[in-house]
PDB file of C-alpha atoms in Angstrom:
ATOM      1  CA  ASP D 330     126.326 108.460 139.072  1.00 52.00           C
ATOM      2  CA  ALA D 331     122.591 107.586 139.781  1.00 59.00           C
ATOM      3  CA  GLY D 332     120.600 110.776 139.884  1.00 92.00           C
ATOM      4  CA  ILE D 333     119.263 110.689 143.704  1.00 96.00           C
ATOM      5  CA  THR D 334     118.462 113.218 146.505  1.00 96.00           C
ATOM      6  CA  GLN D 335     117.587 113.547 149.866  1.00 97.00           C
ATOM      7  CA  SER D 336     116.193 116.222 151.494  1.00 97.00           C
ATOM      8  CA  PRO D 337     116.390 117.253 154.620  1.00 97.00           C
ATOM      9  CA  ARG D 338     120.547 116.047 154.868  1.00 96.00           C
ATOM     10  CA  HIS D 339     119.946 117.320 159.029  1.00 97.00           C
ATOM     11  CA  LYS D 340     117.464 116.922 160.672  1.00 97.00           C
ATOM     12  CA  VAL D 341     117.060 117.210 164.487  1.00 97.00           C
ATOM     13  CA  THR D 342     113.734 117.489 166.017  1.00 96.00           C
ATOM     14  CA  GLU D 343     111.723 117.096 169.475  1.00 96.00           C
ATOM     15  CA  THR D 344     110.125 113.747 170.295  1.00 97.00           C
ATOM     16  CA  GLY D 345     106.356 113.421 169.663  1.00 97.00           C
ATOM     17  CA  THR D 346     106.857 115.382 166.365  1.00 96.00           C
ATOM     18  CA  PRO D 347     105.988 114.628 162.816  1.00 96.00           C
ATOM     19  CA  VAL D 348     109.008 114.451 160.593  1.00 97.00           C
ATOM     20  CA  THR D 349     108.963 113.840 156.983  1.00 98.00           C
ATOM     21  CA  LEU D 350     111.600 113.011 154.940  1.00 98.00           C
ATOM     22  CA  ARG D 351     112.166 112.640 150.898  1.00 98.00           C
ATOM     23  CA  CYS D 352     113.863 110.959 148.527  1.00 98.00           C
ATOM     24  CA  HIS D 353     113.840 112.176 144.594  1.00 98.00           C
ATOM     25  CA  GLN D 354     115.150 110.050 141.806  1.00 98.00           C
ATOM     26  CA  THR D 355     115.331 111.287 138.067  1.00 97.00           C
ATOM     27  CA  GLU D 356     116.826 107.772 136.937  1.00 95.00           C
ATOM     28  CA  ASN D 357     112.948 106.619 136.245  1.00 95.00           C
ATOM     29  CA  HIS D 358     113.400 103.479 138.581  1.00 96.00           C
ATOM     30  CA  ARG D 359     110.235 101.118 139.137  1.00 96.00           C
ATOM     31  CA  TYR D 360     111.566  99.840 142.770  1.00 96.00           C
ATOM     32  CA  MET D 361     112.854 102.380 145.940  1.00 97.00           C
ATOM     33  CA  TYR D 362     113.257 102.126 149.664  1.00 97.00           C
ATOM     34  CA  TRP D 363     113.866 103.421 153.084  1.00 98.00           C
ATOM     35  CA  TYR D 364     116.438 101.950 155.241  1.00 97.00           C
ATOM     36  CA  ARG D 365     118.123 103.054 158.048  1.00 97.00           C
ATOM     37  CA  GLN D 366     121.551 102.768 159.489  1.00 95.00           C
ATOM     38  CA  ASP D 367     122.383 102.253 163.126  1.00 94.00           C
ATOM     39  CA  PRO D 368     125.811 101.332 165.178  1.00 89.00           C
ATOM     40  CA  GLY D 369     125.613  97.060 165.182  1.00 85.00           C
ATOM     41  CA  HIS D 370     123.438  97.056 162.623  1.00 87.00           C
ATOM     42  CA  GLY D 371     123.164  96.202 159.086  1.00 84.00           C
ATOM     43  CA  LEU D 372     120.882  98.939 157.040  1.00 92.00           C
ATOM     44  CA  ARG D 373     117.373  97.354 157.565  1.00 94.00           C
ATOM     45  CA  LEU D 374     114.642  97.904 155.279  1.00 95.00           C
ATOM     46  CA  ILE D 375     111.733 100.038 156.498  1.00 97.00           C
ATOM     47  CA  HIS D 376     109.275 100.220 154.007  1.00 97.00           C
ATOM     48  CA  TYR D 377     110.083  99.885 149.794  1.00 96.00           C
ATOM     49  CA  SER D 378     107.949 100.644 147.316  1.00 97.00           C
ATOM     50  CA  TYR D 379     107.370  99.098 143.346  1.00 95.00           C
ATOM     51  CA  GLY D 380     106.084 101.614 141.566  1.00 94.00           C
ATOM     52  CA  VAL D 381     103.291 104.738 142.172  1.00 95.00           C
ATOM     53  CA  LYS D 382     100.912 104.064 145.313  1.00 94.00           C
ATOM     54  CA  ASP D 383     102.927 100.662 145.726  1.00 96.00           C
ATOM     55  CA  THR D 384     104.166 100.063 149.040  1.00 96.00           C
ATOM     56  CA  ASP D 385     105.656  96.998 151.707  1.00 95.00           C
ATOM     57  CA  LYS D 386     106.193  96.985 154.319  1.00 95.00           C
ATOM     58  CA  GLY D 387     110.498  96.340 155.612  1.00 93.00           C
ATOM     59  CA  GLU D 388     111.845  94.630 158.843  1.00 90.00           C
ATOM     60  CA  VAL D 389     111.397  97.694 160.402  1.00 95.00           C
ATOM     61  CA  SER D 390     108.292  99.400 159.928  1.00 96.00           C
ATOM     62  CA  ASP D 391     106.679  99.961 163.147  1.00 96.00           C
ATOM     63  CA  GLY D 392     106.939 103.882 163.334  1.00 96.00           C
ATOM     64  CA  TYR D 393     106.770 104.383 159.628  1.00 97.00           C
ATOM     65  CA  SER D 394     104.549 104.855 157.081  1.00 97.00           C
ATOM     66  CA  VAL D 395     105.433 105.851 154.032  1.00 98.00           C
ATOM     67  CA  SER D 396     103.690 107.706 150.397  1.00 97.00           C
ATOM     68  CA  ARG D 397     104.510 107.792 146.574  1.00 97.00           C
ATOM     69  CA  SER D 398     102.522 109.183 144.854  1.00 96.00           C
ATOM     70  CA  LYS D 399     104.842 109.982 141.822  1.00 96.00           C
ATOM     71  CA  THR D 400     107.554 107.540 140.131  1.00 96.00           C
ATOM     72  CA  GLU D 401     110.405 110.248 141.158  1.00 97.00           C
ATOM     73  CA  ASP D 402     109.232 110.893 144.542  1.00 98.00           C
ATOM     74  CA  PHE D 403     109.142 108.645 148.096  1.00 98.00           C
ATOM     75  CA  LEU D 404     108.451 110.338 151.149  1.00 98.00           C
ATOM     76  CA  LEU D 405     108.840 108.946 154.691  1.00 98.00           C
ATOM     77  CA  THR D 406     106.687 109.919 158.114  1.00 98.00           C
ATOM     78  CA  LEU D 407     107.438 110.080 161.411  1.00 97.00           C
ATOM     79  CA  GLU D 408     103.707 110.315 162.661  1.00 93.00           C
ATOM     80  CA  SER D 409     105.354 111.646 166.215  1.00 96.00           C
ATOM     81  CA  ALA D 410     109.475 110.380 166.400  1.00 97.00           C
ATOM     82  CA  THR D 411     110.610 109.064 169.440  1.00 97.00           C
ATOM     83  CA  SER D 412     114.142 108.414 170.138  1.00 97.00           C
ATOM     84  CA  SER D 413     114.524 105.404 168.794  1.00 96.00           C
ATOM     85  CA  GLN D 414     114.763 106.451 165.752  1.00 97.00           C
ATOM     86  CA  THR D 415     117.263 108.766 166.035  1.00 97.00           C
ATOM     87  CA  SER D 416     119.555 107.271 162.779  1.00 97.00           C
ATOM     88  CA  VAL D 417     120.716 107.858 159.381  1.00 96.00           C
ATOM     89  CA  TYR D 418     118.356 107.511 156.973  1.00 98.00           C
ATOM     90  CA  PHE D 419     118.925 106.170 153.354  1.00 97.00           C
ATOM     91  CA  CYS D 420     116.625 105.987 150.262  1.00 98.00           C
ATOM     92  CA  ALA D 421     117.772 103.375 147.397  1.00 97.00           C
ATOM     93  CA  ILE D 422     116.760 103.186 143.681  1.00 96.00           C
ATOM     94  CA  SER D 423     116.747  99.704 141.667  1.00 94.00           C
ATOM     95  CA  LEU D 424     115.620  98.572 138.116  1.00 93.00           C
ATOM     96  CA  SER D 425     114.171  95.351 140.583  1.00 89.00           C
ATOM     97  CA  PRO D 426     114.740  93.690 143.027  1.00 87.00           C
ATOM     98  CA  ILE D 427     117.668  91.531 141.268  1.00 86.00           C
ATOM     99  CA  TYR D 428     119.534  94.940 139.869  1.00 88.00           C
ATOM    100  CA  GLU D 429     121.897  96.769 142.364  1.00 90.00           C
ATOM    101  CA  GLN D 430     120.730  99.630 144.288  1.00 93.00           C
ATOM    102  CA  TYR D 431     121.932 102.812 144.306  1.00 94.00           C
ATOM    103  CA  PHE D 432     122.245 104.540 147.290  1.00 96.00           C
ATOM    104  CA  GLY D 433     121.173 108.584 147.954  1.00 96.00           C
ATOM    105  CA  PRO D 434     123.138 110.641 150.459  1.00 95.00           C
ATOM    106  CA  GLY D 435     122.292 110.135 153.726  1.00 96.00           C
ATOM    107  CA  THR D 436     119.781 111.927 155.835  1.00 97.00           C
ATOM    108  CA  ARG D 437     121.023 112.633 159.824  1.00 96.00           C
ATOM    109  CA  LEU D 438     117.879 112.572 162.066  1.00 98.00           C
ATOM    110  CA  THR D 439     118.189 113.227 165.623  1.00 97.00           C
ATOM    111  CA  VAL D 440     115.214 112.900 167.881  1.00 97.00           C
ATOM    112  CA  THR D 441     116.152 115.031 171.106  1.00 96.00           C
TER     113      THR D 441
ATOM    114  CA  LYS L  70     119.687  87.165 164.599  1.00 53.00           C
ATOM    115  CA  ASN L  71     121.293  88.310 161.347  1.00 63.00           C
ATOM    116  CA  GLU L  72     120.684  86.338 158.328  1.00 84.00           C
ATOM    117  CA  VAL L  73     124.241  87.304 156.822  1.00 93.00           C
ATOM    118  CA  GLU L  74     127.250  87.649 158.285  1.00 94.00           C
ATOM    119  CA  GLN L  75     130.590  89.457 157.902  1.00 96.00           C
ATOM    120  CA  SER L  76     134.382  88.380 158.918  1.00 96.00           C
ATOM    121  CA  PRO L  77     136.332  89.925 160.111  1.00 97.00           C
ATOM    122  CA  GLN L  78     134.968  92.800 161.355  1.00 95.00           C
ATOM    123  CA  ASN L  79     137.698  95.064 161.368  1.00 97.00           C
ATOM    124  CA  LEU L  80     141.110  95.049 159.440  1.00 97.00           C
ATOM    125  CA  THR L  81     144.219  96.170 159.345  1.00 97.00           C
ATOM    126  CA  ALA L  82     146.682  96.318 155.885  1.00 97.00           C
ATOM    127  CA  GLN L  83     149.341  97.622 154.543  1.00 97.00           C
ATOM    128  CA  GLU L  84     149.350  99.371 151.559  1.00 97.00           C
ATOM    129  CA  GLY L  85     149.936  96.776 148.304  1.00 97.00           C
ATOM    130  CA  GLU L  86     148.468  93.718 150.621  1.00 97.00           C
ATOM    131  CA  PHE L  87     145.886  90.890 149.010  1.00 98.00           C
ATOM    132  CA  ILE L  88     142.461  91.786 150.759  1.00 98.00           C
ATOM    133  CA  THR L  89     140.051  89.344 151.334  1.00 98.00           C
ATOM    134  CA  ILE L  90     136.439  90.210 152.794  1.00 98.00           C
ATOM    135  CA  ASN L  91     134.521  87.017 153.453  1.00 98.00           C
ATOM    136  CA  CYS L  92     130.296  86.453 153.761  1.00 97.00           C
ATOM    137  CA  SER L  93     128.563  84.319 155.258  1.00 96.00           C
ATOM    138  CA  TYR L  94     124.092  83.663 154.574  1.00 94.00           C
ATOM    139  CA  SER L  95     122.103  81.407 156.062  1.00 89.00           C
ATOM    140  CA  VAL L  96     119.597  81.624 153.708  1.00 84.00           C
ATOM    141  CA  GLY L  97     118.961  80.422 149.879  1.00 87.00           C
ATOM    142  CA  ILE L  98     118.979  83.870 147.525  1.00 89.00           C
ATOM    143  CA  SER L  99     118.561  84.661 144.521  1.00 87.00           C
ATOM    144  CA  ALA L 100     121.973  87.572 144.643  1.00 91.00           C
ATOM    145  CA  LEU L 101     124.203  88.978 146.570  1.00 94.00           C
ATOM    146  CA  HIS L 102     125.353  92.780 146.728  1.00 95.00           C
ATOM    147  CA  TRP L 103     128.256  94.141 147.839  1.00 97.00           C
ATOM    148  CA  LEU L 104     128.668  97.591 148.954  1.00 97.00           C
ATOM    149  CA  GLN L 105     131.316 100.329 149.828  1.00 97.00           C
ATOM    150  CA  GLN L 106     131.008 103.081 152.480  1.00 96.00           C
ATOM    151  CA  HIS L 107     133.421 105.660 152.644  1.00 91.00           C
ATOM    152  CA  PRO L 108     133.631 107.816 156.005  1.00 83.00           C
ATOM    153  CA  GLY L 109     131.622 110.189 154.518  1.00 77.00           C
ATOM    154  CA  GLY L 110     128.727 108.073 154.602  1.00 77.00           C
ATOM    155  CA  GLY L 111     127.912 107.533 150.858  1.00 90.00           C
ATOM    156  CA  ILE L 112     127.422 104.360 150.445  1.00 95.00           C
ATOM    157  CA  VAL L 113     127.993 103.024 146.789  1.00 94.00           C
ATOM    158  CA  SER L 114     127.204  99.861 144.427  1.00 94.00           C
ATOM    159  CA  LEU L 115     130.101  97.123 143.688  1.00 96.00           C
ATOM    160  CA  PHE L 116     128.638  94.284 142.731  1.00 93.00           C
ATOM    161  CA  MET L 117     125.514  92.053 142.558  1.00 93.00           C
ATOM    162  CA  LEU L 118     126.030  88.650 141.906  1.00 92.00           C
ATOM    163  CA  SER L 119     124.206  85.424 142.188  1.00 91.00           C
ATOM    164  CA  SER L 120     127.293  82.730 140.366  1.00 92.00           C
ATOM    165  CA  GLY L 121     130.412  82.167 139.436  1.00 94.00           C
ATOM    166  CA  LYS L 122     133.230  85.678 139.846  1.00 96.00           C
ATOM    167  CA  LYS L 123     133.117  89.260 138.995  1.00 96.00           C
ATOM    168  CA  LYS L 124     136.051  91.479 138.550  1.00 96.00           C
ATOM    169  CA  HIS L 125     136.061  96.038 138.153  1.00 95.00           C
ATOM    170  CA  GLY L 126     139.987  96.353 138.597  1.00 96.00           C
ATOM    171  CA  ARG L 127     141.338  95.587 141.559  1.00 97.00           C
ATOM    172  CA  LEU L 128     138.240  94.347 143.634  1.00 97.00           C
ATOM    173  CA  ILE L 129     137.171  90.756 142.599  1.00 98.00           C
ATOM    174  CA  ALA L 130     133.597  89.061 143.759  1.00 98.00           C
ATOM    175  CA  THR L 131     133.297  85.658 143.963  1.00 97.00           C
ATOM    176  CA  ILE L 132     130.195  83.339 144.739  1.00 96.00           C
ATOM    177  CA  ASN L 133     129.473  79.632 146.045  1.00 94.00           C
ATOM    178  CA  ILE L 134     125.996  79.387 145.943  1.00 90.00           C
ATOM    179  CA  GLN L 135     126.041  75.973 147.492  1.00 90.00           C
ATOM    180  CA  GLU L 136     128.003  76.595 150.747  1.00 93.00           C
ATOM    181  CA  LYS L 137     126.535  80.267 150.989  1.00 93.00           C
ATOM    182  CA  HIS L 138     129.259  82.483 151.301  1.00 95.00           C
ATOM    183  CA  SER L 139     130.988  85.376 149.080  1.00 97.00           C
ATOM    184  CA  SER L 140     134.411  87.050 149.426  1.00 98.00           C
ATOM    185  CA  LEU L 141     135.064  90.478 148.572  1.00 98.00           C
ATOM    186  CA  HIS L 142     138.880  90.951 147.168  1.00 98.00           C
ATOM    187  CA  ILE L 143     140.906  93.881 146.242  1.00 98.00           C
ATOM    188  CA  THR L 144     144.349  93.283 144.986  1.00 97.00           C
ATOM    189  CA  ALA L 145     147.015  95.435 145.795  1.00 96.00           C
ATOM    190  CA  SER L 146     144.997  97.576 147.976  1.00 97.00           C
ATOM    191  CA  HIS L 147     146.237 101.419 148.431  1.00 97.00           C
ATOM    192  CA  PRO L 148     145.186 103.938 151.079  1.00 96.00           C
ATOM    193  CA  ARG L 149     141.635 104.779 149.160  1.00 94.00           C
ATOM    194  CA  ASP L 150     140.251 101.265 149.408  1.00 96.00           C
ATOM    195  CA  SER L 151     139.818 102.475 153.094  1.00 96.00           C
ATOM    196  CA  ALA L 152     135.884 101.679 153.994  1.00 97.00           C
ATOM    197  CA  VAL L 153     132.817  99.773 154.988  1.00 97.00           C
ATOM    198  CA  TYR L 154     132.330  97.201 152.381  1.00 98.00           C
ATOM    199  CA  ILE L 155     129.036  95.963 153.191  1.00 97.00           C
ATOM    200  CA  CYS L 156     127.195  92.429 151.649  1.00 96.00           C
ATOM    201  CA  ALA L 157     123.816  92.162 151.696  1.00 94.00           C
ATOM    202  CA  ALA L 158     122.095  89.298 150.325  1.00 93.00           C
ATOM    203  CA  LEU L 159     118.780  88.763 148.386  1.00 91.00           C
ATOM    204  CA  PRO L 160     116.355  85.814 149.596  1.00 88.00           C
ATOM    205  CA  PRO L 161     112.968  84.916 147.146  1.00 83.00           C
ATOM    206  CA  GLY L 162     110.716  88.604 147.691  1.00 77.00           C
ATOM    207  CA  ASN L 163     112.119  91.555 147.193  1.00 74.00           C
ATOM    208  CA  GLN L 164     114.137  92.714 151.273  1.00 85.00           C
ATOM    209  CA  PHE L 165     117.884  91.975 151.385  1.00 89.00           C
ATOM    210  CA  TYR L 166     119.277  91.636 154.477  1.00 91.00           C
ATOM    211  CA  PHE L 167     122.695  93.154 155.214  1.00 93.00           C
ATOM    212  CA  GLY L 168     125.663  92.590 156.736  1.00 93.00           C
ATOM    213  CA  THR L 169     126.667  94.681 159.462  1.00 93.00           C
ATOM    214  CA  GLY L 170     129.974  95.766 157.239  1.00 95.00           C
ATOM    215  CA  THR L 171     133.878  95.748 157.595  1.00 97.00           C
ATOM    216  CA  SER L 172     135.813  98.180 158.713  1.00 96.00           C
ATOM    217  CA  LEU L 173     139.457  98.048 156.220  1.00 97.00           C
ATOM    218  CA  THR L 174     141.527 100.715 157.083  1.00 97.00           C
ATOM    219  CA  VAL L 175     144.803 100.576 154.783  1.00 97.00           C
ATOM    220  CA  ILE L 176     148.194 101.922 155.869  1.00 97.00           C
ATOM    221  CA  PRO L 177     150.558 103.888 153.267  1.00 96.00           C
TER     222      PRO L 177
END
């Protein structure tokens, strides 16, 4: 299994508070992705990174920001959490977009 | 609008049956990814393919680029195959589009 961890694994927070989720990899993969998974929807891309300090938006990026200051860590920040951001968040890594992606265990976020 | 459609949404099979899950997409793609998600939530990569057919154990994935269609087959299904199977299409660019998944239950 690819070495990918996510922290925290579960979080409950209140509307309006900032939240940061962390994805850590030990595989030295160039690409890292943040997805959210909601009932009735497929996995949807929030942001991705193609290198240190290189990031781009996905299809559902509003309300989220990311940072990647070193190869192994990719942070997802909700500046002011809303109830619509209650979801399960998955991080994934890959060598390149045409290679398979390896997923982290997920973070269940509840915004009350 | 989802670029990727899977069918069926739900599937129940008896142990030992041959299973087919279908994935259709509406855009030209560079590659297609099949994933498995167990009830515990973890997502595992099964196949990545851009043409033809791949096989791993009892799992077979095929793709027809001209028809924009891929299938995942499971031979001699087993209760441990019970999971959600997800396909994801990669159009030119860096972003996969995911289907909503097929929930498979294999009954002993």
